[in-house]
Amino acid sequence: MFHNSSRGLFTLLLMLLEWTRPGLPSPLRPICDLRVLKHFIEEARDAQAAMLTCKEGCGLPEPVTVPQTKVDFSIWERKNALEQAQEVQSGLWLLNQAIGSLRASVTNTALQSHIDNSLINIFRIGKVLRSLNIQECNPPAGGVSGGEETWRVSSASELLQVHVNFLRGKLQLLLSNAPICH
Amino acid sequence: MTNNNLNKLLVFCVLFCAQKTSIVHGAQALETKVALLLHAEPENPKCFAEGMSDLTCFWEEDEERAGSADQYSFIYTYQNENSSECSVTALPAAGGKRLYFCRLSQTQLFVPLDIRVFRDELLIHNRSLFIELVFLLDPPANLTLTSTGTQGQLKASWLPPSLKYMGDSMMYEVSYTMAGSHIGKVEEVQASSELILRGLQSGTKYKVRIRVKLDGISYSGYWSTWTDPVLMETMPGDLDPLIVSLSLIISLVLTLLSLLVLMSHRRFLLKKIWPIIPTPESKFQGLFKVYVFASLEYETRYEEWLGHSTGGLWLRPAYFYSEEFPAPLEVLSEVSLGPALPSSALPPKASEALGEEDEDEKLKRVDSALMEGWRETPQEHWPMDQLRAIHQHPAPWTQSSLLESHDAYVTLNAQNHSGEEPLDDILEETLPLQVLFASGRTSSESRSDLGSFQQSSGLGRLSSQSSFEYPNHTWPPKGPGYTYMAVADSGVSMDYSPMSSSKIDDIGKGVIYTNEYKNEIPAHRRPIGTPIHFAF
């Protein structure tokens, strides 16, 4: 009997250790294929198109902060890789927040699926950036960040358009020029 | 000092000229793009970006309604920014039109841009656009065609427009046509600077041109103008292996078919190529199988002849047949005896035996007693049986060769036993038979296809062709002796052996006269002793 109980204890212990094993994140293969981004952009466009047709139950409860999407090449090129990465990462974070709050307020089921897609894609973009060794930035303290690179939108369509423009612009520039891919 | 100034002036001039050239070139390019956009873009103002930081907008006005450039104001506003104004310039255009231009040298992408055009405070045009979506690039430069080394292929390579960050977003369209043709093919390629054109005809000149456009994901725009066409000839064609193999198969099939046709018609063809020498055999049934010389007919003919030449008898004193009875000639029918024996020395023997004969030609006489024994019997055995019955003496022919199936025995019968009769100066045509034999004489001079033989070689020939196989059979002569001659008929020619007697000891008594048979009438009289031609 003691033999049986000790055996069961031993098994339980092994299971616990396996479960709580401190695991290092396995290095991801760099995702350099820009078709991945193309896919994200197209889905974001679909969401924007769906939003334009939505009449009811598709509004933002309150204005949200979104990143600036404009790119002046002369200014952009003056920034170094780190600054560019930071700009992109913070913008993604903001978008994630904004779209998340939209998700909560939208009642249109078709739009909801698009918004869910957008949120999942933002998560995937984060993985892609991680695979390219682009550092994740920590969200600024206080949650809501201001600054030059942000502005506020009050409509859902504007938000989704920002989402599209951001992916097409800054994110695409960052990914296409990732040093690990060249 | 003057030199220096001159040098500076020269440099200035060169630079000015170069700039002028580029300006001219630029103006030409602008003109092309304007024309293109006037066609492609419905909205006003028509705007396009050539690089990463510029934007050119223009609109068209009729000459009569057009005002001066300063009447117009071009106001543009980026999202979340203040408005700005762009200075307007006017240029004359073809067809009584006027173009108004505005060019921005610093732009922001990925952000909406509002454009408003006012003419004297009146809004005439309003447009919102994304600058990164209105790219109109210059066509690719340095389009070159090279051979890949493979049949029906060409490699097109070019220099992509030098725009940073946009290389992966560029889309190219390559158009290739056969020189002189208007129907061409188009191939698209993305984010590349070369393309292999396949499926081209060998040894043909192709005209290739290319244009570029952004792919529309992050950046977009209009198709650029086509490059100037580049010509190149493809490699000359080798024999297509498919064609070669097909031709081989077809030729093989044709050969087999012709062979089949030949084989099926070979008899007909053989008849045509190798015609069978016709024989009159079909016309004369049985003639060539059995020689029948009716003794009666022989006598009749002979007497006819006698009747004709009665007057000339005195000229031919030697020709004295009064005592001679025509010797009926009876022929044994076709004999088919056993297999042939090797040729024997019979004829030489016979010739030896008859060697004593004199040179004179005498009429041949044959024992008439032999006549009775010869009747019509079954062809194959009759001669044999008859001969066996008749001839008892051991034959000097024991070693003779066998008579072939078509050979016939020709024997001569004489009603009276005749002695020697010198026959001098006998005309050829008067003598049915004459002495041929002469010892030591060779009659090799004349040959004929029918009925001729030679003394030496002919004998041998005869011996091989017409031979007797009588190892056990003899030629029992009956009476004084029996003379016989073998005739070989091959269906085409007849060979006659020299006449020989079964009684060798009789040879001394009588001379056997043999004759050379030919189907021709000789032109002149032959000297005595030479072979006489006898015409049937």
mmCIF file of C-alpha atoms in Angstrom, chain A:
data_model
loop_
_atom_site.group_PDB
_atom_site.id
_atom_site.type_symbol
_atom_site.label_atom_id
_atom_site.label_comp_id
_atom_site.label_asym_id
_atom_site.label_seq_id
_atom_site.Cartn_x
_atom_site.Cartn_y
_atom_site.Cartn_z
ATOM 1 C CA MET A 1 0.000 0.000 0.000
ATOM 2 C CA PHE A 2 2.700 2.383 0.790
ATOM 3 C CA HIS A 3 4.389 1.329 -2.421
ATOM 4 C CA ASN A 4 1.254 2.211 -4.354
ATOM 5 C CA SER A 5 0.801 5.583 -2.794
ATOM 6 C CA SER A 6 4.449 6.485 -3.249
ATOM 7 C CA ARG A 7 4.199 5.603 -6.883
ATOM 8 C CA GLY A 8 1.153 7.811 -7.301
ATOM 9 C CA LEU A 9 2.890 10.650 -5.533
ATOM 10 C CA PHE A 10 5.893 10.329 -7.723
ATOM 11 C CA THR A 11 3.752 10.491 -10.858
ATOM 12 C CA LEU A 12 1.924 13.535 -9.575
ATOM 13 C CA LEU A 13 5.193 15.245 -8.851
ATOM 14 C CA LEU A 14 6.469 14.600 -12.342
ATOM 15 C CA MET A 15 3.324 15.997 -13.817
ATOM 16 C CA LEU A 16 3.560 19.103 -11.727
ATOM 17 C CA LEU A 17 7.152 19.673 -12.666
ATOM 18 C CA GLU A 18 6.401 19.214 -16.311
ATOM 19 C CA TRP A 19 3.605 21.702 -16.117
ATOM 20 C CA THR A 20 5.472 24.358 -14.291
ATOM 21 C CA ARG A 21 8.683 23.831 -16.119
ATOM 22 C CA PRO A 22 10.167 27.240 -16.794
ATOM 23 C CA GLY A 23 10.299 27.211 -20.531
ATOM 24 C CA LEU A 24 12.372 29.513 -22.646
ATOM 25 C CA PRO A 25 10.559 30.738 -25.713
ATOM 26 C CA SER A 26 11.855 28.801 -28.700
ATOM 27 C CA PRO A 27 13.452 31.018 -31.280
ATOM 28 C CA LEU A 28 11.099 31.690 -34.154
ATOM 29 C CA ARG A 29 12.094 31.413 -37.750
ATOM 30 C CA PRO A 30 12.210 34.877 -39.298
ATOM 31 C CA ILE A 31 9.151 35.532 -41.367
ATOM 32 C CA CYS A 32 10.405 37.594 -44.240
ATOM 33 C CA ASP A 33 7.717 36.798 -46.765
ATOM 34 C CA LEU A 34 5.695 39.918 -47.261
ATOM 35 C CA ARG A 35 2.737 37.950 -48.458
ATOM 36 C CA VAL A 36 1.906 37.471 -44.828
ATOM 37 C CA LEU A 37 1.560 41.214 -44.433
ATOM 38 C CA LYS A 38 -0.395 41.342 -47.640
ATOM 39 C CA HIS A 39 -2.844 38.938 -46.094
ATOM 40 C CA PHE A 40 -3.212 41.092 -42.990
ATOM 41 C CA ILE A 41 -3.730 44.208 -45.048
ATOM 42 C CA GLU A 42 -6.404 42.593 -47.157
ATOM 43 C CA GLU A 43 -8.301 41.427 -44.138
ATOM 44 C CA ALA A 44 -8.104 44.858 -42.610
ATOM 45 C CA ARG A 45 -9.486 46.292 -45.838
ATOM 46 C CA ASP A 46 -12.344 43.841 -45.690
ATOM 47 C CA ALA A 47 -13.127 44.979 -42.216
ATOM 48 C CA GLN A 48 -13.092 48.598 -43.304
ATOM 49 C CA ALA A 49 -15.373 47.853 -46.236
ATOM 50 C CA ALA A 50 -17.734 46.009 -43.948
ATOM 51 C CA MET A 51 -17.773 48.916 -41.571
ATOM 52 C CA LEU A 52 -18.815 51.308 -44.342
ATOM 53 C CA THR A 53 -21.934 49.263 -44.949
ATOM 54 C CA CYS A 54 -22.806 49.106 -41.304
ATOM 55 C CA LYS A 55 -25.531 51.433 -40.220
ATOM 56 C CA GLU A 56 -26.353 50.488 -36.736
ATOM 57 C CA GLY A 57 -24.598 48.968 -33.839
ATOM 58 C CA CYS A 58 -21.221 49.806 -35.145
ATOM 59 C CA GLY A 59 -20.044 52.914 -33.367
ATOM 60 C CA LEU A 60 -17.313 53.737 -30.921
ATOM 61 C CA PRO A 61 -18.574 54.510 -27.467
ATOM 62 C CA GLU A 62 -15.862 57.086 -26.985
ATOM 63 C CA PRO A 63 -12.896 58.490 -28.925
ATOM 64 C CA VAL A 64 -9.841 56.318 -28.944
ATOM 65 C CA THR A 65 -6.216 57.061 -29.452
ATOM 66 C CA VAL A 66 -4.694 55.793 -32.610
ATOM 67 C CA PRO A 67 -1.244 56.094 -34.111
ATOM 68 C CA GLN A 68 -0.363 58.459 -36.864
ATOM 69 C CA THR A 69 -0.032 56.679 -40.148
ATOM 70 C CA LYS A 70 1.642 59.331 -42.277
ATOM 71 C CA VAL A 71 5.114 58.649 -43.500
ATOM 72 C CA ASP A 72 7.455 61.306 -44.723
ATOM 73 C CA PHE A 73 10.281 59.436 -46.223
ATOM 74 C CA SER A 74 12.798 62.079 -45.606
ATOM 75 C CA ILE A 75 11.930 62.043 -41.923
ATOM 76 C CA TRP A 76 11.508 58.284 -41.760
ATOM 77 C CA GLU A 77 14.893 57.628 -43.213
ATOM 78 C CA ARG A 78 16.496 59.826 -40.647
ATOM 79 C CA LYS A 79 15.209 57.562 -37.876
ATOM 80 C CA ASN A 80 17.245 54.547 -36.938
ATOM 81 C CA ALA A 81 15.986 51.022 -36.810
ATOM 82 C CA LEU A 82 15.215 51.111 -33.152
ATOM 83 C CA GLU A 83 13.140 54.227 -33.393
ATOM 84 C CA GLN A 84 11.266 52.864 -36.295
ATOM 85 C CA ALA A 85 10.620 49.613 -34.450
ATOM 86 C CA GLN A 86 9.407 51.468 -31.432
ATOM 87 C CA GLU A 87 7.097 53.610 -33.446
ATOM 88 C CA VAL A 88 5.569 50.576 -35.063
ATOM 89 C CA GLN A 89 5.239 48.594 -31.877
ATOM 90 C CA SER A 90 3.568 51.389 -29.960
ATOM 91 C CA GLY A 91 1.222 52.017 -32.793
ATOM 92 C CA LEU A 92 0.251 48.372 -32.874
ATOM 93 C CA TRP A 93 -0.415 48.463 -29.210
ATOM 94 C CA LEU A 94 -2.645 51.456 -29.542
ATOM 95 C CA LEU A 95 -4.530 49.863 -32.346
ATOM 96 C CA ASN A 96 -4.968 46.755 -30.337
ATOM 97 C CA GLN A 97 -6.499 48.747 -27.582
ATOM 98 C CA ALA A 98 -8.743 50.745 -29.819
ATOM 99 C CA ILE A 99 -10.042 47.826 -31.801
ATOM 100 C CA GLY A 100 -10.562 45.906 -28.599
ATOM 101 C CA SER A 101 -12.830 48.623 -27.293
ATOM 102 C CA LEU A 102 -14.677 48.673 -30.618
ATOM 103 C CA ARG A 103 -15.199 44.966 -30.354
ATOM 104 C CA ALA A 104 -16.959 45.451 -27.099
ATOM 105 C CA SER A 105 -19.414 47.967 -28.450
ATOM 106 C CA VAL A 106 -20.195 46.464 -31.853
ATOM 107 C CA THR A 107 -23.343 44.400 -32.006
ATOM 108 C CA ASN A 108 -23.380 43.657 -35.738
ATOM 109 C CA THR A 109 -22.385 40.053 -36.002
ATOM 110 C CA ALA A 110 -20.748 40.337 -39.433
ATOM 111 C CA LEU A 111 -18.693 43.245 -38.249
ATOM 112 C CA GLN A 112 -17.831 41.429 -35.096
ATOM 113 C CA SER A 113 -16.128 38.652 -37.008
ATOM 114 C CA HIS A 114 -14.113 41.178 -38.982
ATOM 115 C CA ILE A 115 -13.054 42.912 -35.833
ATOM 116 C CA ASP A 116 -12.094 39.622 -34.269
ATOM 117 C CA ASN A 117 -10.008 38.902 -37.314
ATOM 118 C CA SER A 118 -8.296 42.237 -37.013
ATOM 119 C CA LEU A 119 -7.424 41.601 -33.408
ATOM 120 C CA ILE A 120 -6.032 38.181 -34.186
ATOM 121 C CA ASN A 121 -3.984 39.643 -36.999
ATOM 122 C CA ILE A 122 -2.493 42.252 -34.695
ATOM 123 C CA PHE A 123 -1.461 39.438 -32.425
ATOM 124 C CA ARG A 124 0.089 37.596 -35.357
ATOM 125 C CA ILE A 125 1.910 40.714 -36.492
ATOM 126 C CA GLY A 126 3.460 40.825 -33.057
ATOM 127 C CA LYS A 127 4.736 37.300 -33.601
ATOM 128 C CA VAL A 128 6.138 38.233 -36.980
ATOM 129 C CA LEU A 129 7.975 41.169 -35.469
ATOM 130 C CA ARG A 130 9.321 38.971 -32.764
ATOM 131 C CA SER A 131 10.591 36.538 -35.358
ATOM 132 C CA LEU A 132 12.469 39.367 -36.991
ATOM 133 C CA ASN A 133 14.050 40.285 -33.702
ATOM 134 C CA ILE A 134 12.187 43.531 -33.501
ATOM 135 C CA GLN A 135 11.790 44.311 -29.909
ATOM 136 C CA GLU A 136 8.489 44.669 -28.283
ATOM 137 C CA CYS A 137 7.996 47.909 -26.572
ATOM 138 C CA ASN A 138 6.456 48.138 -23.221
ATOM 139 C CA PRO A 139 3.315 50.117 -23.086
ATOM 140 C CA PRO A 140 3.799 53.475 -21.571
ATOM 141 C CA ALA A 141 2.777 53.817 -18.043
ATOM 142 C CA GLY A 142 -0.759 54.905 -17.510
ATOM 143 C CA GLY A 143 -2.083 52.933 -20.424
ATOM 144 C CA VAL A 144 -3.097 55.806 -22.619
ATOM 145 C CA SER A 145 -0.238 57.515 -24.395
ATOM 146 C CA GLY A 146 -0.227 60.862 -26.091
ATOM 147 C CA GLY A 147 2.357 62.446 -28.235
ATOM 148 C CA GLU A 148 3.102 63.477 -31.707
ATOM 149 C CA GLU A 149 2.554 60.172 -33.119
ATOM 150 C CA THR A 150 -1.018 59.786 -31.952
ATOM 151 C CA TRP A 151 -4.334 61.360 -32.488
ATOM 152 C CA ARG A 152 -7.859 60.585 -31.564
ATOM 153 C CA VAL A 153 -10.633 59.192 -33.637
ATOM 154 C CA SER A 154 -14.274 59.026 -32.734
ATOM 155 C CA SER A 155 -15.770 56.863 -35.491
ATOM 156 C CA ALA A 156 -15.270 53.202 -36.120
ATOM 157 C CA SER A 157 -14.687 53.694 -39.821
ATOM 158 C CA GLU A 158 -11.908 56.138 -39.143
ATOM 159 C CA LEU A 159 -10.398 53.684 -36.716
ATOM 160 C CA LEU A 160 -10.413 50.868 -39.208
ATOM 161 C CA GLN A 161 -9.020 53.089 -41.872
ATOM 162 C CA VAL A 162 -6.192 54.036 -39.586
ATOM 163 C CA HIS A 163 -5.685 50.377 -38.967
ATOM 164 C CA VAL A 164 -5.344 49.728 -42.700
ATOM 165 C CA ASN A 165 -3.101 52.694 -43.312
ATOM 166 C CA PHE A 166 -0.863 51.795 -40.466
ATOM 167 C CA LEU A 167 -0.371 48.298 -41.723
ATOM 168 C CA ARG A 168 0.248 49.488 -45.261
ATOM 169 C CA GLY A 169 2.627 52.195 -44.236
ATOM 170 C CA LYS A 170 4.835 51.985 -41.255
ATOM 171 C CA LEU A 171 4.535 48.296 -40.602
ATOM 172 C CA GLN A 172 5.249 47.449 -44.197
ATOM 173 C CA LEU A 173 8.277 49.727 -44.239
ATOM 174 C CA LEU A 174 9.598 48.150 -41.115
ATOM 175 C CA LEU A 175 9.119 44.594 -42.316
ATOM 176 C CA SER A 176 10.491 45.167 -45.786
ATOM 177 C CA ASN A 177 13.631 46.661 -44.356
ATOM 178 C CA ALA A 178 14.206 44.223 -41.543
ATOM 179 C CA PRO A 179 17.939 43.623 -41.424
ATOM 180 C CA ILE A 180 17.506 39.930 -40.705
ATOM 181 C CA CYS A 181 15.788 39.441 -44.022
ATOM 182 C CA HIS A 182 18.540 40.984 -46.127
#
